[in-house]
């Protein structure tokens, strides 16, 4: 007696088994099969609507994050990197001028530090509290103040004609190049990775695949249902089911079109926007590095030392065909191509002047070498070079922003209209099968 009670199924299990038996039994009668078809079509319709809402919302959130956070973080990290490199170059040039530094160079140096600290503050808001990016931001925040203090000490000694000023300037430059710029580069690479991850999030490939599969299943179910009804009732057309099929086709084609357009804009933003932007940024940083190498070589009176070797490496990189400066930019945009061609020509012109500077310095004409290095002719060539690279960078930023905005334009439609179309499909499917079901009552 006790054993029989212990083996008896729980009440909930009995109810579930009963429900399953009743549902399974529906397939043996015509009204039952119609009820199953109603449940199948309405279920697939609701699932498609739900997936459309989730897919549109997920893709829109990913696209917005790409444009509102990841891309600005990339721009700010590049601005930090470029401002630090430019400050290093400008400080060395101002030092070469002697005790009374040119006002323009002093203002430029101050503007570089202000630009770096402003971008750092903004980047700190866009990075997580933990991780390598946050650590880079903290290191940069503390290092910029230390760098500024070293440069100020170097200037004070230089104004007094004390040779120890060169040592402070070299120490400041080492801090900038060996600590600050690598951290800025780390932040820049982290931002590049976030942009790459942003493309994946904006693509929402998993949700898109599920949505398209559910729509395909709904279409197949609608066609097979009409075929079944045609054979059972000898009626060729069921108008509500035809309307549901047409609505599903519109839903499917519209979804594919919206997602295809979004993906095309994302691909253009990646291939013609953020990709070239990284190359142009590298060109700008390398040119600043070359200018700094030249100034530091003269300031240290080191002749052909390690800075000059670095200049040669940078020059080879910038004049290399297929490199960050000499590339097929014209294929992306004719104006961009002309700007980069002009920048490459100006860098070659600057490299020629640098060769003359080195010849003067190596022949013992140090003052003439310094005068040529920081003189109006050289400054004009380098400023035009820098201006063209800035313009090229702005060109790609504008292109990227426009493509990201276009990529997100249709996703709101999918988020709102997708579920509404799915409800319409469910209503038509229910009406079409309900009419046949009523014939059995």
CSV table of C-alpha atoms in Angstrom, one decimal:
chain,number,residue,atom,x,y,z
A,1,UNK,CA,0.0,0.0,0.0
A,2,UNK,CA,2.8,2.4,0.9
A,3,UNK,CA,4.8,1.5,-2.3
A,4,UNK,CA,1.7,2.2,-4.5
A,5,UNK,CA,1.3,5.7,-3.1
A,6,UNK,CA,5.1,6.5,-3.5
A,7,UNK,CA,5.0,5.5,-7.2
A,8,UNK,CA,1.9,7.7,-8.0
A,9,UNK,CA,2.8,10.7,-10.3
A,10,UNK,CA,2.6,14.2,-8.9
A,11,UNK,CA,-0.6,16.1,-9.7
A,12,UNK,CA,1.3,18.6,-11.8
A,13,UNK,CA,2.9,15.9,-13.9
A,14,UNK,CA,-0.5,14.3,-14.5
A,15,UNK,CA,-1.9,17.7,-15.7
A,16,UNK,CA,1.0,18.2,-18.1
A,17,UNK,CA,0.6,14.7,-19.5
A,18,UNK,CA,-3.1,15.3,-20.0
A,19,UNK,CA,-2.5,18.6,-21.8
A,20,UNK,CA,0.0,16.9,-24.1
A,21,UNK,CA,-2.4,14.1,-24.9
A,22,UNK,CA,-5.1,16.5,-25.7
A,23,UNK,CA,-2.9,18.6,-27.9
A,24,UNK,CA,-1.5,15.5,-29.6
A,25,UNK,CA,-5.0,14.2,-30.1
A,26,UNK,CA,-6.0,17.4,-32.1
A,27,UNK,CA,-4.0,16.2,-35.1
A,28,UNK,CA,-6.5,13.3,-35.6
A,29,UNK,CA,-9.5,15.5,-36.5
A,30,UNK,CA,-9.9,18.2,-39.1
A,31,UNK,CA,-11.0,20.9,-36.5
A,32,UNK,CA,-8.1,19.9,-34.3
A,33,UNK,CA,-5.6,20.3,-37.2
A,34,UNK,CA,-7.0,23.7,-37.9
A,35,UNK,CA,-6.6,24.7,-34.3
A,36,UNK,CA,-2.9,23.5,-34.4
A,37,UNK,CA,-2.3,25.5,-37.6
A,38,UNK,CA,-3.7,28.7,-36.0
A,39,UNK,CA,-1.4,28.2,-33.0
A,40,UNK,CA,1.6,27.5,-35.3
A,41,UNK,CA,1.0,30.6,-37.5
A,42,UNK,CA,0.2,33.0,-34.7
A,43,UNK,CA,3.2,31.7,-32.7
A,44,UNK,CA,5.6,32.1,-35.6
A,45,UNK,CA,4.1,35.6,-36.3
A,46,UNK,CA,4.5,36.7,-32.7
A,47,UNK,CA,8.1,35.3,-32.6
A,48,UNK,CA,9.0,37.2,-35.9
A,49,UNK,CA,7.6,40.4,-34.4
A,50,UNK,CA,9.5,40.0,-31.2
A,51,UNK,CA,12.7,39.2,-33.0
A,52,UNK,CA,12.2,42.2,-35.3
A,53,UNK,CA,11.9,44.5,-32.3
A,54,UNK,CA,14.9,43.0,-30.6
A,55,UNK,CA,17.1,43.0,-33.7
A,56,UNK,CA,16.2,46.5,-34.6
A,57,UNK,CA,16.8,47.7,-31.1
A,58,UNK,CA,20.1,45.8,-30.7
A,59,UNK,CA,21.5,47.0,-34.0
A,60,UNK,CA,20.4,50.6,-33.3
A,61,UNK,CA,22.0,50.5,-29.9
A,62,UNK,CA,25.3,49.1,-31.3
A,63,UNK,CA,25.3,51.7,-34.1
A,64,UNK,CA,24.6,54.6,-31.8
A,65,UNK,CA,27.4,53.4,-29.4
A,66,UNK,CA,29.7,53.2,-32.4
A,67,UNK,CA,29.0,56.8,-33.4
A,68,UNK,CA,28.4,58.4,-30.0
A,69,UNK,CA,31.1,56.7,-27.9
A,70,UNK,CA,33.6,54.4,-29.7
A,71,UNK,CA,34.4,56.8,-32.6
A,72,UNK,CA,34.7,59.9,-30.4
A,73,UNK,CA,37.0,58.0,-28.1
A,74,UNK,CA,39.2,57.1,-31.0
A,75,UNK,CA,39.3,60.7,-32.1
A,76,UNK,CA,40.1,61.9,-28.5
A,77,UNK,CA,42.9,59.3,-28.0
A,78,UNK,CA,44.4,60.3,-31.3
A,79,UNK,CA,44.2,64.0,-30.3
A,80,UNK,CA,46.0,63.1,-27.0
A,81,UNK,CA,48.7,61.3,-28.9
A,82,UNK,CA,49.2,64.0,-31.5
A,83,UNK,CA,49.1,66.8,-28.9
A,84,UNK,CA,51.8,65.1,-26.8
A,85,UNK,CA,54.0,64.5,-29.9
A,86,UNK,CA,53.5,68.1,-31.0
A,87,UNK,CA,54.3,69.5,-27.5
A,88,UNK,CA,57.5,67.5,-27.5
A,89,UNK,CA,58.5,68.9,-30.9
A,90,UNK,CA,57.4,72.5,-30.1
A,91,UNK,CA,59.3,72.5,-26.8
A,92,UNK,CA,62.5,71.4,-28.5
A,93,UNK,CA,62.1,74.0,-31.2
A,94,UNK,CA,61.5,76.8,-28.7
A,95,UNK,CA,64.5,75.6,-26.8
A,96,UNK,CA,66.6,76.0,-29.9
A,97,UNK,CA,65.7,79.6,-30.2
A,98,UNK,CA,67.8,80.4,-27.2
A,99,UNK,CA,66.9,82.4,-24.0
A,100,UNK,CA,63.9,84.4,-25.4
A,101,UNK,CA,61.6,81.8,-26.8
A,102,UNK,CA,59.3,82.8,-29.8
A,103,UNK,CA,55.8,83.7,-28.6
A,104,UNK,CA,54.1,81.6,-31.3
A,105,UNK,CA,56.0,78.5,-30.2
A,106,UNK,CA,55.2,79.1,-26.5
A,107,UNK,CA,51.5,79.5,-27.3
A,108,UNK,CA,51.6,76.4,-29.5
A,109,UNK,CA,53.2,74.4,-26.7
A,110,UNK,CA,50.6,75.7,-24.1
A,111,UNK,CA,47.8,74.9,-26.6
A,112,UNK,CA,49.1,71.4,-27.1
A,113,UNK,CA,49.1,70.7,-23.4
A,114,UNK,CA,45.6,72.2,-23.0
A,115,UNK,CA,44.3,70.1,-25.9
A,116,UNK,CA,45.9,66.9,-24.4
A,117,UNK,CA,44.4,67.5,-20.9
A,118,UNK,CA,40.9,68.4,-22.3
A,119,UNK,CA,40.9,65.2,-24.5
A,120,UNK,CA,42.1,63.2,-21.5
A,121,UNK,CA,39.2,64.5,-19.4
A,122,UNK,CA,36.7,63.6,-22.1
A,123,UNK,CA,38.3,60.2,-22.8
A,124,UNK,CA,38.1,59.3,-19.1
A,125,UNK,CA,34.3,59.7,-19.2
A,126,UNK,CA,34.1,57.3,-22.2
A,127,UNK,CA,36.3,54.5,-20.8
A,128,UNK,CA,35.3,51.9,-18.1
A,129,UNK,CA,36.6,52.5,-14.6
A,130,UNK,CA,38.8,49.4,-14.7
A,131,UNK,CA,41.0,48.0,-17.4
A,132,UNK,CA,44.1,49.0,-19.5
A,133,UNK,CA,42.4,52.1,-21.0
A,134,UNK,CA,41.6,53.5,-17.5
A,135,UNK,CA,45.1,52.7,-16.3
A,136,UNK,CA,46.5,54.6,-19.4
A,137,UNK,CA,44.3,57.6,-18.7
A,138,UNK,CA,45.5,57.7,-15.1
A,139,UNK,CA,49.2,57.4,-16.1
A,140,UNK,CA,48.8,60.1,-18.7
A,141,UNK,CA,47.0,62.5,-16.3
A,142,UNK,CA,49.9,62.2,-13.8
A,143,UNK,CA,52.6,62.2,-16.4
A,144,UNK,CA,51.5,65.3,-18.3
A,145,UNK,CA,51.9,67.4,-15.1
A,146,UNK,CA,55.4,65.9,-14.5
A,147,UNK,CA,56.3,66.6,-18.2
A,148,UNK,CA,55.1,70.2,-18.0
A,149,UNK,CA,57.3,70.7,-14.8
A,150,UNK,CA,60.4,69.3,-16.5
A,151,UNK,CA,59.9,71.5,-19.6
A,152,UNK,CA,59.4,74.6,-17.4
A,153,UNK,CA,62.6,73.9,-15.5
A,154,UNK,CA,64.5,73.4,-18.9
A,155,UNK,CA,63.1,76.8,-20.1
A,156,UNK,CA,64.2,78.5,-16.9
A,157,UNK,CA,67.7,77.2,-17.2
A,158,UNK,CA,67.8,78.0,-20.9
A,159,UNK,CA,66.8,81.6,-20.2
A,160,UNK,CA,69.7,81.9,-17.8
A,161,UNK,CA,72.1,80.3,-20.3
A,162,UNK,CA,72.7,77.3,-18.1
A,163,UNK,CA,73.8,74.1,-20.0
A,164,UNK,CA,71.8,71.9,-17.6
A,165,UNK,CA,68.7,73.0,-19.4
A,166,UNK,CA,69.4,70.5,-22.1
A,167,UNK,CA,69.4,67.7,-19.6
A,168,UNK,CA,66.0,68.7,-18.3
A,169,UNK,CA,64.7,69.0,-21.9
A,170,UNK,CA,66.1,65.6,-22.7
A,171,UNK,CA,64.5,64.1,-19.6
A,172,UNK,CA,61.2,65.7,-20.4
A,173,UNK,CA,61.4,64.3,-24.0
A,174,UNK,CA,62.3,60.8,-22.7
A,175,UNK,CA,59.3,61.0,-20.4
A,176,UNK,CA,57.1,62.1,-23.3
A,177,UNK,CA,58.4,59.5,-25.8
A,178,UNK,CA,59.0,56.5,-23.5
A,179,UNK,CA,56.0,56.8,-21.1
A,180,UNK,CA,53.4,59.3,-22.2
A,181,UNK,CA,53.3,58.5,-26.0
A,182,UNK,CA,53.3,54.7,-25.5
A,183,UNK,CA,50.3,55.1,-23.0
A,184,UNK,CA,48.6,57.4,-25.5
A,185,UNK,CA,49.3,54.7,-28.2
A,186,UNK,CA,47.8,52.1,-25.9
A,187,UNK,CA,44.7,54.2,-25.4
A,188,UNK,CA,44.5,54.7,-29.2
A,189,UNK,CA,44.8,51.0,-29.9
A,190,UNK,CA,42.2,50.2,-27.3
A,191,UNK,CA,39.9,52.7,-28.9
A,192,UNK,CA,40.5,51.1,-32.3
A,193,UNK,CA,39.5,47.7,-30.8
A,194,UNK,CA,36.4,49.3,-29.4
A,195,UNK,CA,35.5,50.5,-32.8
A,196,UNK,CA,36.0,47.0,-34.3
A,197,UNK,CA,33.8,45.5,-31.5
A,198,UNK,CA,31.3,48.3,-32.2
A,199,UNK,CA,31.0,47.1,-35.8
A,200,UNK,CA,30.1,43.6,-34.6
A,201,UNK,CA,27.6,44.9,-32.1
A,202,UNK,CA,26.0,47.1,-34.7
A,203,UNK,CA,25.8,44.2,-37.1
A,204,UNK,CA,23.8,42.1,-34.5
A,205,UNK,CA,24.4,39.1,-36.7
A,206,UNK,CA,23.0,36.5,-34.3
A,207,UNK,CA,19.6,38.3,-33.9
A,208,UNK,CA,19.5,39.0,-37.7
A,209,UNK,CA,19.9,35.3,-38.5
A,210,UNK,CA,17.2,34.3,-36.0
A,211,UNK,CA,14.8,36.9,-37.5
A,212,UNK,CA,15.4,35.8,-41.1
A,213,UNK,CA,15.0,32.2,-40.1
A,214,UNK,CA,11.7,32.9,-38.3
A,215,UNK,CA,10.4,34.8,-41.3
A,216,UNK,CA,11.3,32.0,-43.6
A,217,UNK,CA,9.6,29.5,-41.4
A,218,UNK,CA,6.5,31.7,-41.3
A,219,UNK,CA,6.4,32.0,-45.1
A,220,UNK,CA,6.8,28.2,-45.5
A,221,UNK,CA,4.1,27.6,-42.9
A,222,UNK,CA,1.6,30.0,-44.6
A,223,UNK,CA,2.2,28.4,-48.1
A,224,UNK,CA,1.8,24.8,-46.7
A,225,UNK,CA,-1.3,25.8,-44.8
A,226,UNK,CA,-3.0,27.2,-48.0
A,227,UNK,CA,-2.0,24.1,-49.9
A,228,UNK,CA,-3.6,21.9,-47.1
A,229,UNK,CA,-6.8,24.0,-47.1
A,230,UNK,CA,-7.0,23.9,-50.9
A,231,UNK,CA,-6.8,20.1,-50.9
A,232,UNK,CA,-9.2,19.6,-48.0
A,233,UNK,CA,-11.9,22.2,-49.0
A,234,UNK,CA,-11.4,22.4,-52.8
A,235,UNK,CA,-11.2,26.2,-52.5
A,236,UNK,CA,-8.2,27.6,-54.3
A,237,UNK,CA,-7.8,30.9,-52.5
A,238,UNK,CA,-8.2,31.9,-48.9
A,239,UNK,CA,-8.1,35.7,-49.0
A,240,UNK,CA,-7.0,36.4,-45.4
A,241,UNK,CA,-4.2,33.9,-45.7
A,242,UNK,CA,-3.2,35.4,-49.0
A,243,UNK,CA,-3.1,38.8,-47.3
A,244,UNK,CA,-1.0,37.3,-44.5
A,245,UNK,CA,1.4,35.8,-47.0
A,246,UNK,CA,1.7,39.1,-48.9
A,247,UNK,CA,2.3,41.0,-45.6
A,248,UNK,CA,5.0,38.5,-44.6
A,249,UNK,CA,6.7,38.9,-48.0
A,250,UNK,CA,6.7,42.7,-47.4
A,251,UNK,CA,8.0,42.2,-43.9
A,252,UNK,CA,10.8,39.9,-45.1
A,253,UNK,CA,11.8,42.0,-48.1
A,254,UNK,CA,11.7,45.2,-46.0
A,255,UNK,CA,13.8,43.5,-43.3
A,256,UNK,CA,16.4,42.3,-45.8
A,257,UNK,CA,16.6,45.7,-47.4
A,258,UNK,CA,17.0,47.6,-44.1
A,259,UNK,CA,19.7,45.2,-42.9
A,260,UNK,CA,21.5,45.1,-46.2
A,261,UNK,CA,21.6,48.9,-46.4
A,262,UNK,CA,22.8,49.1,-42.7
A,263,UNK,CA,25.6,46.5,-43.4
A,264,UNK,CA,26.7,48.4,-46.6
A,265,UNK,CA,27.0,51.6,-44.6
A,266,UNK,CA,28.9,49.9,-41.8
A,267,UNK,CA,31.3,48.3,-44.4
A,268,UNK,CA,31.9,51.7,-46.0
A,269,UNK,CA,32.5,53.3,-42.5
A,270,UNK,CA,35.0,50.6,-41.7
A,271,UNK,CA,36.8,50.4,-45.1
A,272,UNK,CA,36.7,54.0,-46.1
A,273,UNK,CA,36.3,55.8,-42.8
A,274,UNK,CA,38.0,54.5,-39.7
A,275,UNK,CA,40.6,52.5,-41.6
A,276,UNK,CA,42.0,55.5,-43.6
A,277,UNK,CA,41.6,57.7,-40.5
A,278,UNK,CA,44.0,55.4,-38.6
A,279,UNK,CA,46.5,55.6,-41.5
A,280,UNK,CA,46.3,59.4,-41.7
A,281,UNK,CA,46.7,59.7,-37.9
A,282,UNK,CA,49.8,57.6,-38.2
A,283,UNK,CA,51.2,59.9,-40.9
A,284,UNK,CA,50.5,62.9,-38.7
A,285,UNK,CA,52.2,61.3,-35.7
A,286,UNK,CA,55.2,60.2,-37.7
A,287,UNK,CA,55.8,63.7,-39.2
A,288,UNK,CA,55.6,65.2,-35.7
A,289,UNK,CA,58.1,62.6,-34.5
A,290,UNK,CA,60.5,63.5,-37.3
A,291,UNK,CA,60.3,67.2,-36.5
A,292,UNK,CA,61.0,66.4,-32.9
A,293,UNK,CA,64.0,64.2,-33.8
A,294,UNK,CA,65.5,67.0,-35.8
A,295,UNK,CA,65.1,69.6,-33.0
A,296,UNK,CA,66.3,67.3,-30.3
A,297,UNK,CA,69.4,66.3,-32.3
A,298,UNK,CA,70.3,70.0,-32.6
A,299,UNK,CA,69.4,70.8,-29.0
A,300,UNK,CA,71.7,68.0,-27.7
A,301,UNK,CA,74.4,68.9,-30.3
A,302,UNK,CA,74.5,65.2,-30.8
A,303,UNK,CA,75.4,65.1,-34.5
A,304,UNK,CA,74.1,61.9,-36.1
A,305,UNK,CA,72.9,60.3,-32.9
A,306,UNK,CA,69.9,58.1,-32.1
A,307,UNK,CA,67.3,60.9,-32.9
A,308,UNK,CA,68.8,61.2,-36.4
A,309,UNK,CA,68.6,57.4,-36.8
A,310,UNK,CA,64.9,57.6,-35.8
A,311,UNK,CA,64.4,60.4,-38.3
A,312,UNK,CA,65.7,58.1,-41.1
A,313,UNK,CA,63.4,55.3,-40.0
A,314,UNK,CA,60.4,57.6,-39.9
A,315,UNK,CA,61.3,59.1,-43.3
A,316,UNK,CA,61.5,55.6,-44.9
A,317,UNK,CA,58.1,54.7,-43.5
A,318,UNK,CA,56.5,57.9,-44.7
A,319,UNK,CA,57.9,57.8,-48.2
A,320,UNK,CA,57.2,54.1,-48.6
A,321,UNK,CA,54.7,53.3,-51.4
A,322,UNK,CA,51.5,51.7,-49.8
A,323,UNK,CA,52.5,53.2,-46.4
A,324,UNK,CA,50.4,55.5,-44.3
A,325,UNK,CA,51.1,58.6,-46.4
A,326,UNK,CA,51.7,57.4,-49.9
A,327,UNK,CA,48.6,55.2,-50.6
A,328,UNK,CA,45.5,55.0,-52.9
A,329,UNK,CA,43.6,57.7,-51.1
A,330,UNK,CA,42.4,59.1,-54.4
A,331,UNK,CA,40.4,56.0,-55.0
A,332,UNK,CA,38.3,56.8,-51.9
A,333,UNK,CA,37.8,60.5,-52.5
A,334,UNK,CA,39.4,62.7,-55.1
A,335,UNK,CA,39.8,65.7,-52.7
A,336,UNK,CA,41.4,63.4,-50.1
A,337,UNK,CA,43.7,62.1,-52.7
A,338,UNK,CA,44.9,65.6,-53.8
A,339,UNK,CA,45.4,66.5,-50.1
A,340,UNK,CA,47.5,63.5,-49.3
A,341,UNK,CA,49.5,63.8,-52.5
A,342,UNK,CA,50.2,67.4,-51.5
A,343,UNK,CA,51.2,66.3,-48.0
A,344,UNK,CA,53.5,63.6,-49.4
A,345,UNK,CA,55.2,66.2,-51.6
A,346,UNK,CA,55.6,68.6,-48.7
A,347,UNK,CA,57.2,65.9,-46.6
A,348,UNK,CA,59.7,65.2,-49.3
A,349,UNK,CA,60.4,68.9,-49.4
A,350,UNK,CA,60.9,69.0,-45.7
A,351,UNK,CA,63.2,66.0,-45.8
A,352,UNK,CA,65.3,67.8,-48.3
A,353,UNK,CA,65.6,70.8,-46.0
A,354,UNK,CA,66.4,68.5,-43.1
A,355,UNK,CA,69.3,67.1,-45.2
A,356,UNK,CA,70.6,70.6,-45.6
A,357,UNK,CA,70.3,71.2,-41.8
A,358,UNK,CA,72.3,68.1,-41.1
A,359,UNK,CA,74.9,69.1,-43.6
A,360,UNK,CA,75.4,72.5,-42.0
A,361,UNK,CA,75.5,71.0,-38.5
A,362,UNK,CA,77.9,68.3,-39.5
A,363,UNK,CA,80.2,70.9,-41.1
A,364,UNK,CA,80.4,72.8,-37.8
A,365,UNK,CA,77.9,75.6,-38.8
A,366,UNK,CA,75.6,75.0,-35.9
A,367,UNK,CA,74.0,78.5,-35.8
A,368,UNK,CA,73.1,78.3,-39.5
A,369,UNK,CA,71.7,74.8,-39.0
A,370,UNK,CA,69.5,76.0,-36.2
A,371,UNK,CA,68.4,79.1,-38.1
A,372,UNK,CA,67.4,76.9,-41.1
A,373,UNK,CA,65.6,74.3,-38.9
A,374,UNK,CA,63.4,76.8,-37.1
A,375,UNK,CA,63.4,79.5,-39.9
A,376,UNK,CA,60.3,80.7,-41.8
A,377,UNK,CA,60.9,78.6,-44.9
A,378,UNK,CA,61.1,75.3,-43.0
A,379,UNK,CA,58.2,76.3,-40.6
A,380,UNK,CA,56.0,77.2,-43.6
A,381,UNK,CA,56.6,73.8,-45.3
A,382,UNK,CA,56.0,71.9,-42.1
A,383,UNK,CA,52.9,73.9,-41.1
A,384,UNK,CA,51.4,73.3,-44.6
A,385,UNK,CA,52.2,69.6,-44.3
A,386,UNK,CA,50.5,69.5,-40.9
A,387,UNK,CA,47.5,71.5,-42.1
A,388,UNK,CA,47.0,69.1,-45.0
A,389,UNK,CA,47.1,66.1,-42.8
A,390,UNK,CA,44.6,67.8,-40.4
A,391,UNK,CA,42.3,68.4,-43.3
A,392,UNK,CA,42.6,64.8,-44.5
A,393,UNK,CA,41.8,63.6,-41.1
A,394,UNK,CA,38.7,65.8,-40.9
A,395,UNK,CA,37.6,64.5,-44.3
A,396,UNK,CA,37.6,60.9,-43.1
A,397,UNK,CA,35.9,61.8,-39.8
A,398,UNK,CA,33.1,63.5,-41.7
A,399,UNK,CA,32.8,60.5,-43.9
A,400,UNK,CA,32.7,58.1,-41.0
A,401,UNK,CA,30.0,60.1,-39.1
A,402,UNK,CA,27.8,60.4,-42.2
A,403,UNK,CA,28.0,56.6,-42.9
A,404,UNK,CA,27.2,55.7,-39.3
A,405,UNK,CA,24.2,58.1,-39.3
A,406,UNK,CA,23.0,56.5,-42.5
A,407,UNK,CA,23.5,53.0,-41.1
A,408,UNK,CA,21.2,53.7,-38.2
A,409,UNK,CA,18.5,55.5,-40.2
A,410,UNK,CA,16.3,52.5,-41.0
A,411,UNK,CA,16.6,50.5,-37.8
A,412,UNK,CA,14.0,52.5,-36.0
A,413,UNK,CA,11.5,51.6,-38.7
A,414,UNK,CA,12.4,47.9,-38.2
A,415,UNK,CA,12.0,48.2,-34.4
A,416,UNK,CA,8.5,49.8,-34.7
A,417,UNK,CA,7.0,48.6,-37.9
A,418,UNK,CA,8.3,45.0,-37.6
A,419,UNK,CA,6.2,44.0,-34.6
A,420,UNK,CA,3.1,45.8,-36.1
A,421,UNK,CA,3.5,43.9,-39.4
A,422,UNK,CA,3.8,40.7,-37.4
A,423,UNK,CA,0.6,41.5,-35.6
A,424,UNK,CA,-1.1,42.1,-38.9
A,425,UNK,CA,0.1,38.7,-40.2
A,426,UNK,CA,-1.3,37.0,-37.0
A,427,UNK,CA,-4.6,38.7,-37.4
A,428,UNK,CA,-5.0,37.7,-41.1
A,429,UNK,CA,-3.9,34.1,-40.4
A,430,UNK,CA,-6.3,33.8,-37.5
A,431,UNK,CA,-9.2,35.2,-39.6
A,432,UNK,CA,-8.4,32.9,-42.5
A,433,UNK,CA,-8.3,29.7,-40.5
A,434,UNK,CA,-11.1,30.7,-38.1
A,435,UNK,CA,-13.5,30.9,-41.0
A,436,UNK,CA,-12.8,27.3,-41.9
A,437,UNK,CA,-13.0,26.2,-38.3
A,438,UNK,CA,-16.5,27.7,-38.0
A,439,UNK,CA,-17.7,25.4,-40.7
A,440,UNK,CA,-17.3,22.4,-38.3
A,441,UNK,CA,-19.6,23.9,-35.7
